[in-house]
Amino acid sequence: MNTAGPGDVPTAMGAHQGLELTPFRGLRYDADRVGSLAAVTSPPYDVVVRPDGLLHLESADPHNIVRLILPQAGTSAARTEQAAKTLRSWLSEGILTPDAEPGLYIYEQRDDALVQRGVIGALRLSEPADGVVLPHEDVMPHVIADRASLMRATSANLEPLLLTYRGNGSTTGTAAVVERTAARPPLLHTTTDDGFEHRLWAVTDPADLAEIQTDLAGHQALIADGHHRWATYLRLRAEHPSPSAWDYGLVLLVDTARYPLRVRPIHRLLHRFPPATALAALTDQFRVRHLQVPLTEALTALAGAAAEGNAFLLAGDGSFHLVDRPSPDLLARTVPPEHPEAWRTLDATVLHATLLAHVWGIPEDSPEHVAYIHDTAATVEKAERDGGTAVLLHPVREEVVRELALQGVTMPRKSTSFGPKPASGLVLRTLEV
């Protein structure tokens, strides 16, 4: 089925100074063919807690997007083929249908404390050296391979990345189009289980599109969420002759001068590595304090310790253990000295270079040994249930992330969680032409 619009196959690659956001024909659920729009959405693939969260989403609606972004089967090949088959079926049945004409999409997320608006479109891909899209985290090759297989099989961008840029605070350009579009009735409006309202509008007027594109051409972006998918976009672009739809990838661009994001940590779950073993290895190398308090109070203690230096909260045995004040000699031996001080002093750096690699001897890139979980309570619960150790971190300030990214320095993988993240399932992009 050909669902590509004129913006899906742009002109040949060339030198570009800033962001180039292109209209596309969005694939969206037919609200009359599913139980509810909320029931077919999902958090991004790497935020879904497995297995409990995955099972909940699969049971919410037989057409939940999780069946595309996290297909379940015995092998990698079987999973990707299943996703491709499912997508073909949903297209032929009219579960997913293409919009009539190419456009950009204004997307709003709202809860009691926050309103976030941004623009979804197909962004021309660029290398980090170009300075147009700045990554700030390292990536894991096996995750890129998995996402690449899925995108090849489906020929689709199934969920947008979250990118941020800094506008100039004016109410012209992109900001003007976003605000006046958000004053109109939306294409869709739904509320998900987490309490967030989601609204989506299409921008198809040539003057509005030109206003956005002219404005964004003067900006660079920071990858807030989706480093593995961005790396996957780049890998797949290299596999296809240009010009093609693979020269572009689906993103949500948010102006953080108008809509600041929340920055939260991503925690670690160490499989088959109980807290007693983890704590025993810390003798004389860190200060350890045992806390018999609720999670909220333990996190407050972590925040206080993190304000003074590197600090971590270990859990999994029914209590919490505040770990801080690492030995300076230990850090000098284990933290690579060639990076800037802002990188060397990151909690994630000390966790990966000192604790995982040196003190505990745990391979950070092995899913059998380490899981990366966004939800704090879920990390603790899984550690207590499975006999592992939860390592809870305090969030990094956005200014530190941006400072390192501008220097071309990437943080350890899964160092930050920017949000709110776009819900998966509201708009997809096909690459078939």
mmCIF file of C-alpha atoms in Angstrom, residues 8-308:
data_model
loop_
_atom_site.group_PDB
_atom_site.id
_atom_site.type_symbol
_atom_site.label_atom_id
_atom_site.label_comp_id
_atom_site.label_asym_id
_atom_site.label_seq_id
_atom_site.Cartn_x
_atom_site.Cartn_y
_atom_site.Cartn_z
ATOM 1 C CA ASP A 8 8.164 11.499 2.103
ATOM 2 C CA VAL A 9 10.757 11.380 -0.710
ATOM 3 C CA PRO A 10 12.631 14.680 -0.585
ATOM 4 C CA THR A 11 15.470 16.015 -2.679
ATOM 5 C CA ALA A 12 18.993 14.621 -2.573
ATOM 6 C CA MET A 13 21.106 14.949 0.533
ATOM 7 C CA GLY A 14 23.256 18.027 0.846
ATOM 8 C CA ALA A 15 24.761 20.474 3.292
ATOM 9 C CA HIS A 16 22.203 21.869 5.732
ATOM 10 C CA GLN A 17 22.763 24.489 8.380
ATOM 11 C CA GLY A 18 19.877 23.633 10.684
ATOM 12 C CA LEU A 19 16.825 21.486 11.263
ATOM 13 C CA GLU A 20 14.843 20.466 8.185
ATOM 14 C CA LEU A 21 11.414 19.168 9.186
ATOM 15 C CA THR A 22 9.314 17.665 6.391
ATOM 16 C CA PRO A 23 5.561 16.998 6.181
ATOM 17 C CA PHE A 24 4.419 13.386 5.847
ATOM 18 C CA ARG A 25 1.166 11.458 5.612
ATOM 19 C CA GLY A 26 0.628 10.185 9.116
ATOM 20 C CA LEU A 27 -0.739 6.722 9.780
ATOM 21 C CA ARG A 28 -3.324 6.937 12.552
ATOM 22 C CA TYR A 29 -5.766 4.596 14.212
ATOM 23 C CA ASP A 30 -9.361 4.725 12.989
ATOM 24 C CA ALA A 31 -11.131 5.584 16.248
ATOM 25 C CA ASP A 32 -14.238 3.670 15.081
ATOM 26 C CA ARG A 33 -12.236 0.439 14.662
ATOM 27 C CA VAL A 34 -10.583 0.253 18.110
ATOM 28 C CA GLY A 35 -11.897 0.214 21.658
ATOM 29 C CA SER A 36 -10.466 3.642 22.450
ATOM 30 C CA LEU A 37 -7.472 5.673 21.360
ATOM 31 C CA ALA A 38 -6.063 5.536 24.886
ATOM 32 C CA ALA A 39 -6.267 1.727 24.867
ATOM 33 C CA VAL A 40 -4.077 1.412 21.750
ATOM 34 C CA THR A 41 -1.286 3.728 22.953
ATOM 35 C CA SER A 42 1.849 2.738 24.810
ATOM 36 C CA PRO A 43 4.883 4.368 26.380
ATOM 37 C CA PRO A 44 7.995 4.200 24.154
ATOM 38 C CA TYR A 45 9.331 0.664 23.712
ATOM 39 C CA ASP A 46 12.205 1.096 26.188
ATOM 40 C CA VAL A 47 9.968 2.480 28.940
ATOM 41 C CA VAL A 48 7.530 -0.450 28.982
ATOM 42 C CA VAL A 49 8.150 -2.515 32.127
ATOM 43 C CA ARG A 50 8.451 -6.170 31.194
ATOM 44 C CA PRO A 51 6.720 -8.493 31.635
ATOM 45 C CA ASP A 52 3.936 -6.883 33.715
ATOM 46 C CA GLY A 53 3.552 -3.636 31.784
ATOM 47 C CA LEU A 54 3.774 -5.428 28.459
ATOM 48 C CA LEU A 55 1.036 -7.880 29.401
ATOM 49 C CA HIS A 56 -1.170 -5.022 30.614
ATOM 50 C CA LEU A 57 -0.815 -3.192 27.304
ATOM 51 C CA GLU A 58 -1.418 -6.324 25.221
ATOM 52 C CA SER A 59 -4.645 -6.979 27.129
ATOM 53 C CA ALA A 60 -5.824 -3.351 26.920
ATOM 54 C CA ASP A 61 -6.792 -3.734 23.244
ATOM 55 C CA PRO A 62 -5.942 -6.349 20.589
ATOM 56 C CA HIS A 63 -4.602 -3.513 18.425
ATOM 57 C CA ASN A 64 -2.366 -1.860 21.018
ATOM 58 C CA ILE A 65 0.758 -0.403 19.396
ATOM 59 C CA VAL A 66 2.939 -2.505 21.711
ATOM 60 C CA ARG A 67 2.282 -5.427 19.333
ATOM 61 C CA LEU A 68 4.291 -3.493 16.740
ATOM 62 C CA ILE A 69 7.009 -1.899 18.862
ATOM 63 C CA LEU A 70 7.558 -4.930 21.158
ATOM 64 C CA PRO A 71 6.367 -8.018 19.257
ATOM 65 C CA GLN A 72 6.620 -11.249 21.243
ATOM 66 C CA ALA A 73 8.033 -14.414 19.676
ATOM 67 C CA GLY A 74 10.801 -16.924 20.243
ATOM 68 C CA THR A 75 13.483 -15.415 18.001
ATOM 69 C CA SER A 76 14.467 -12.000 16.724
ATOM 70 C CA ALA A 77 13.554 -12.962 13.160
ATOM 71 C CA ALA A 78 10.159 -14.254 14.271
ATOM 72 C CA ARG A 79 9.473 -11.074 16.252
ATOM 73 C CA THR A 80 10.210 -8.731 13.357
ATOM 74 C CA GLU A 81 8.232 -10.834 10.888
ATOM 75 C CA GLN A 82 5.315 -10.878 13.292
ATOM 76 C CA ALA A 83 5.392 -7.078 13.574
ATOM 77 C CA ALA A 84 5.488 -6.707 9.787
ATOM 78 C CA LYS A 85 2.603 -9.136 9.360
ATOM 79 C CA THR A 86 0.590 -7.322 12.038
ATOM 80 C CA LEU A 87 1.168 -3.935 10.410
ATOM 81 C CA ARG A 88 0.156 -5.246 6.981
ATOM 82 C CA SER A 89 -2.992 -6.718 8.492
ATOM 83 C CA TRP A 90 -3.958 -3.531 10.304
ATOM 84 C CA LEU A 91 -3.437 -1.501 7.128
ATOM 85 C CA SER A 92 -5.526 -3.839 4.981
ATOM 86 C CA GLU A 93 -8.299 -3.940 7.598
ATOM 87 C CA GLY A 94 -8.360 -0.164 7.980
ATOM 88 C CA ILE A 95 -7.293 -0.263 11.646
ATOM 89 C CA LEU A 96 -4.523 2.146 10.667
ATOM 90 C CA THR A 97 -5.263 4.598 7.870
ATOM 91 C CA PRO A 98 -3.143 7.304 6.192
ATOM 92 C CA ASP A 99 -4.159 10.926 6.419
ATOM 93 C CA ALA A 100 -5.354 12.457 3.168
ATOM 94 C CA GLU A 101 -2.444 14.848 2.661
ATOM 95 C CA PRO A 102 1.047 15.406 4.050
ATOM 96 C CA GLY A 103 1.407 17.640 7.059
ATOM 97 C CA LEU A 104 3.256 18.356 10.247
ATOM 98 C CA TYR A 105 1.484 17.564 13.512
ATOM 99 C CA ILE A 106 1.134 19.698 16.619
ATOM 100 C CA TYR A 107 1.131 17.449 19.669
ATOM 101 C CA GLU A 108 0.087 18.455 23.178
ATOM 102 C CA GLN A 109 0.487 16.556 26.442
ATOM 103 C CA ARG A 110 -1.139 17.920 29.580
ATOM 104 C CA ASP A 111 -1.586 16.905 33.193
ATOM 105 C CA ASP A 112 -2.351 18.829 36.380
ATOM 106 C CA ALA A 113 1.157 20.272 36.593
ATOM 107 C CA LEU A 114 2.403 20.591 33.029
ATOM 108 C CA VAL A 115 1.526 21.475 29.454
ATOM 109 C CA GLN A 116 3.926 20.472 26.692
ATOM 110 C CA ARG A 117 3.493 21.214 22.999
ATOM 111 C CA GLY A 118 5.723 20.355 20.081
ATOM 112 C CA VAL A 119 5.831 19.558 16.372
ATOM 113 C CA ILE A 120 5.955 16.052 14.900
ATOM 114 C CA GLY A 121 7.505 15.653 11.477
ATOM 115 C CA ALA A 122 10.041 13.781 9.359
ATOM 116 C CA LEU A 123 13.453 15.267 10.158
ATOM 117 C CA ARG A 124 16.363 15.126 7.716
ATOM 118 C CA LEU A 125 19.057 12.959 9.308
ATOM 119 C CA SER A 126 22.474 14.385 10.110
ATOM 120 C CA GLU A 127 25.683 13.103 11.646
ATOM 121 C CA PRO A 128 26.817 14.317 15.104
ATOM 122 C CA ALA A 129 29.775 16.061 13.454
ATOM 123 C CA ASP A 130 27.324 18.282 11.558
ATOM 124 C CA GLY A 131 26.228 19.846 14.851
ATOM 125 C CA VAL A 132 22.548 19.867 13.842
ATOM 126 C CA VAL A 133 21.258 17.047 16.081
ATOM 127 C CA LEU A 134 23.307 16.496 19.230
ATOM 128 C CA PRO A 135 23.337 13.128 20.998
ATOM 129 C CA HIS A 136 24.317 13.051 24.660
ATOM 130 C CA GLU A 137 24.366 9.339 25.505
ATOM 131 C CA ASP A 138 26.246 6.255 24.370
ATOM 132 C CA VAL A 139 24.235 3.440 22.793
ATOM 133 C CA MET A 140 24.215 -0.351 22.898
ATOM 134 C CA PRO A 141 24.845 -2.188 19.595
ATOM 135 C CA HIS A 142 22.405 -5.016 20.301
ATOM 136 C CA VAL A 143 19.540 -2.541 20.806
ATOM 137 C CA ILE A 144 20.341 -0.786 17.522
ATOM 138 C CA ALA A 145 20.412 -4.149 15.740
ATOM 139 C CA ASP A 146 17.017 -5.029 17.221
ATOM 140 C CA ARG A 147 15.411 -1.705 16.257
ATOM 141 C CA ALA A 148 16.953 -1.847 12.784
ATOM 142 C CA SER A 149 15.491 -5.291 12.144
ATOM 143 C CA LEU A 150 12.084 -4.045 13.219
ATOM 144 C CA MET A 151 12.207 -0.925 11.012
ATOM 145 C CA ARG A 152 13.459 -2.906 8.008
ATOM 146 C CA ALA A 153 10.677 -5.460 8.373
ATOM 147 C CA THR A 154 7.891 -2.897 8.813
ATOM 148 C CA SER A 155 9.338 -0.123 6.594
ATOM 149 C CA ALA A 156 7.984 2.299 9.157
ATOM 150 C CA ASN A 157 8.885 4.699 11.934
ATOM 151 C CA LEU A 158 6.555 3.338 14.592
ATOM 152 C CA GLU A 159 7.126 5.984 17.283
ATOM 153 C CA PRO A 160 8.672 9.468 17.295
ATOM 154 C CA LEU A 161 11.916 10.385 19.026
ATOM 155 C CA LEU A 162 11.842 13.304 21.473
ATOM 156 C CA LEU A 163 14.174 16.164 20.475
ATOM 157 C CA THR A 164 14.481 19.582 22.089
ATOM 158 C CA TYR A 165 15.631 22.954 20.793
ATOM 159 C CA ARG A 166 15.889 26.399 22.325
ATOM 160 C CA GLY A 167 13.657 29.015 20.745
ATOM 161 C CA ASN A 168 14.240 32.722 21.234
ATOM 162 C CA GLY A 169 11.169 33.240 23.385
ATOM 163 C CA SER A 170 9.246 35.119 20.707
ATOM 164 C CA THR A 171 5.704 34.364 19.605
ATOM 165 C CA THR A 172 6.604 34.238 15.929
ATOM 166 C CA GLY A 173 7.646 31.365 13.676
ATOM 167 C CA THR A 174 7.053 27.870 15.022
ATOM 168 C CA ALA A 175 5.716 29.149 18.338
ATOM 169 C CA ALA A 176 3.046 31.183 16.575
ATOM 170 C CA VAL A 177 1.898 28.255 14.431
ATOM 171 C CA VAL A 178 1.834 25.927 17.447
ATOM 172 C CA GLU A 179 -0.259 28.254 19.584
ATOM 173 C CA ARG A 180 -2.805 29.258 16.973
ATOM 174 C CA THR A 181 -3.188 25.644 15.821
ATOM 175 C CA ALA A 182 -3.778 24.523 19.422
ATOM 176 C CA ALA A 183 -6.706 26.943 19.612
ATOM 177 C CA ARG A 184 -8.591 24.858 17.019
ATOM 178 C CA PRO A 185 -10.484 21.586 17.561
ATOM 179 C CA PRO A 186 -7.964 18.693 17.452
ATOM 180 C CA LEU A 187 -7.858 15.629 15.225
ATOM 181 C CA LEU A 188 -7.836 13.484 18.344
ATOM 182 C CA HIS A 189 -8.141 13.933 22.089
ATOM 183 C CA THR A 190 -7.642 11.140 24.594
ATOM 184 C CA THR A 191 -6.527 10.596 28.197
ATOM 185 C CA THR A 192 -4.193 7.723 29.059
ATOM 186 C CA ASP A 193 -3.973 5.727 32.289
ATOM 187 C CA ASP A 194 -1.140 7.903 33.602
ATOM 188 C CA GLY A 195 -3.497 10.897 33.706
ATOM 189 C CA PHE A 196 -2.024 12.685 30.687
ATOM 190 C CA GLU A 197 -4.329 14.245 28.122
ATOM 191 C CA HIS A 198 -3.103 13.981 24.533
ATOM 192 C CA ARG A 199 -4.243 16.174 21.637
ATOM 193 C CA LEU A 200 -3.077 16.156 18.031
ATOM 194 C CA TRP A 201 -3.604 18.608 15.156
ATOM 195 C CA ALA A 202 -2.478 18.472 11.518
ATOM 196 C CA VAL A 203 -0.751 21.488 9.924
ATOM 197 C CA THR A 204 -1.220 21.386 6.151
ATOM 198 C CA ASP A 205 -1.496 25.061 5.161
ATOM 199 C CA PRO A 206 1.532 25.910 2.959
ATOM 200 C CA ALA A 207 2.092 29.242 4.715
ATOM 201 C CA ASP A 208 2.101 27.610 8.168
ATOM 202 C CA LEU A 209 4.435 24.855 6.973
ATOM 203 C CA ALA A 210 6.812 27.396 5.476
ATOM 204 C CA GLU A 211 6.789 29.448 8.692
ATOM 205 C CA ILE A 212 7.784 26.394 10.755
ATOM 206 C CA GLN A 213 10.419 25.218 8.311
ATOM 207 C CA THR A 214 12.035 28.654 7.974
ATOM 208 C CA ASP A 215 12.158 29.075 11.748
ATOM 209 C CA LEU A 216 13.590 25.609 12.502
ATOM 210 C CA ALA A 217 16.284 25.978 9.850
ATOM 211 C CA GLY A 218 18.085 28.293 12.264
ATOM 212 C CA HIS A 219 18.182 25.828 15.159
ATOM 213 C CA GLN A 220 19.999 22.719 16.340
ATOM 214 C CA ALA A 221 18.401 20.024 18.504
ATOM 215 C CA LEU A 222 19.361 17.846 21.448
ATOM 216 C CA ILE A 223 18.215 14.224 21.521
ATOM 217 C CA ALA A 224 16.195 14.061 24.723
ATOM 218 C CA ASP A 225 14.863 10.526 24.253
ATOM 219 C CA GLY A 226 15.562 8.028 21.491
ATOM 220 C CA HIS A 227 19.334 7.715 21.064
ATOM 221 C CA HIS A 228 19.060 4.104 19.909
ATOM 222 C CA ARG A 229 16.335 4.905 17.400
ATOM 223 C CA TRP A 230 18.362 7.862 16.076
ATOM 224 C CA ALA A 231 21.388 5.597 15.640
ATOM 225 C CA THR A 232 19.075 3.122 13.920
ATOM 226 C CA TYR A 233 17.831 5.834 11.547
ATOM 227 C CA LEU A 234 21.451 6.577 10.595
ATOM 228 C CA ARG A 235 22.258 2.908 10.029
ATOM 229 C CA LEU A 236 19.233 2.382 7.801
ATOM 230 C CA ARG A 237 19.878 5.574 5.848
ATOM 231 C CA ALA A 238 23.329 4.210 5.004
ATOM 232 C CA GLU A 239 21.710 1.031 3.648
ATOM 233 C CA HIS A 240 19.476 2.856 1.156
ATOM 234 C CA PRO A 241 20.530 4.956 -1.861
ATOM 235 C CA SER A 242 19.716 8.628 -1.422
ATOM 236 C CA PRO A 243 17.366 10.354 -2.037
ATOM 237 C CA SER A 244 14.788 8.175 -0.297
ATOM 238 C CA ALA A 245 12.333 8.216 2.585
ATOM 239 C CA TRP A 246 15.138 6.704 4.711
ATOM 240 C CA ASP A 247 16.943 10.060 4.639
ATOM 241 C CA TYR A 248 14.399 11.211 7.238
ATOM 242 C CA GLY A 249 13.184 9.983 10.629
ATOM 243 C CA LEU A 250 10.080 10.612 12.721
ATOM 244 C CA VAL A 251 10.629 13.056 15.608
ATOM 245 C CA LEU A 252 8.801 15.293 18.052
ATOM 246 C CA LEU A 253 10.524 18.679 18.419
ATOM 247 C CA VAL A 254 9.836 20.621 21.629
ATOM 248 C CA ASP A 255 10.983 24.196 22.283
ATOM 249 C CA THR A 256 12.227 24.004 25.881
ATOM 250 C CA ALA A 257 12.390 27.796 26.136
ATOM 251 C CA ARG A 258 8.584 27.654 26.125
ATOM 252 C CA TYR A 259 7.977 24.141 27.424
ATOM 253 C CA PRO A 260 10.764 22.940 29.757
ATOM 254 C CA LEU A 261 10.982 19.168 30.033
ATOM 255 C CA ARG A 262 11.229 17.140 33.214
ATOM 256 C CA VAL A 263 14.547 15.345 33.654
ATOM 257 C CA ARG A 264 14.465 12.071 35.566
ATOM 258 C CA PRO A 265 16.983 9.282 36.083
ATOM 259 C CA ILE A 266 16.988 5.813 34.569
ATOM 260 C CA HIS A 267 17.660 3.183 37.208
ATOM 261 C CA ARG A 268 19.558 -0.108 36.976
ATOM 262 C CA LEU A 269 18.406 -3.566 38.012
ATOM 263 C CA LEU A 270 21.272 -6.010 38.536
ATOM 264 C CA HIS A 271 19.961 -9.506 37.861
ATOM 265 C CA ARG A 272 21.017 -12.381 40.140
ATOM 266 C CA PHE A 273 23.202 -10.009 42.148
ATOM 267 C CA PRO A 274 21.686 -9.622 45.646
ATOM 268 C CA PRO A 275 22.176 -6.472 47.737
ATOM 269 C CA ALA A 276 24.259 -8.364 50.317
ATOM 270 C CA THR A 277 26.826 -9.195 47.638
ATOM 271 C CA ALA A 278 26.798 -5.648 46.244
ATOM 272 C CA LEU A 279 27.238 -4.077 49.676
ATOM 273 C CA ALA A 280 29.984 -6.454 50.788
ATOM 274 C CA ALA A 281 32.129 -5.314 47.861
ATOM 275 C CA LEU A 282 31.904 -1.653 48.921
ATOM 276 C CA THR A 283 33.828 -2.003 52.180
ATOM 277 C CA ASP A 284 36.304 0.871 52.700
ATOM 278 C CA GLN A 285 35.545 2.252 49.221
ATOM 279 C CA PHE A 286 32.214 4.040 49.804
ATOM 280 C CA ARG A 287 30.233 5.220 52.795
ATOM 281 C CA VAL A 288 27.132 3.047 53.268
ATOM 282 C CA ARG A 289 24.138 4.019 55.419
ATOM 283 C CA HIS A 290 21.188 1.679 55.936
ATOM 284 C CA LEU A 291 17.761 3.361 55.763
ATOM 285 C CA GLN A 292 14.613 1.761 57.154
ATOM 286 C CA VAL A 293 12.281 4.360 55.635
ATOM 287 C CA PRO A 294 9.674 4.521 52.832
ATOM 288 C CA LEU A 295 10.823 5.022 49.235
ATOM 289 C CA THR A 296 9.928 8.724 49.200
ATOM 290 C CA GLU A 297 12.104 9.433 52.242
ATOM 291 C CA ALA A 298 14.938 7.347 50.840
ATOM 292 C CA LEU A 299 14.850 9.369 47.609
ATOM 293 C CA THR A 300 14.963 12.592 49.640
ATOM 294 C CA ALA A 301 18.080 11.300 51.380
ATOM 295 C CA LEU A 302 19.564 10.414 47.994
ATOM 296 C CA ALA A 303 18.912 13.944 46.708
ATOM 297 C CA GLY A 304 20.671 15.426 49.717
ATOM 298 C CA ALA A 305 23.697 13.191 49.296
ATOM 299 C CA ALA A 306 23.822 13.785 45.521
ATOM 300 C CA ALA A 307 24.059 17.536 46.137
ATOM 301 C CA GLU A 308 27.418 16.870 47.862
#
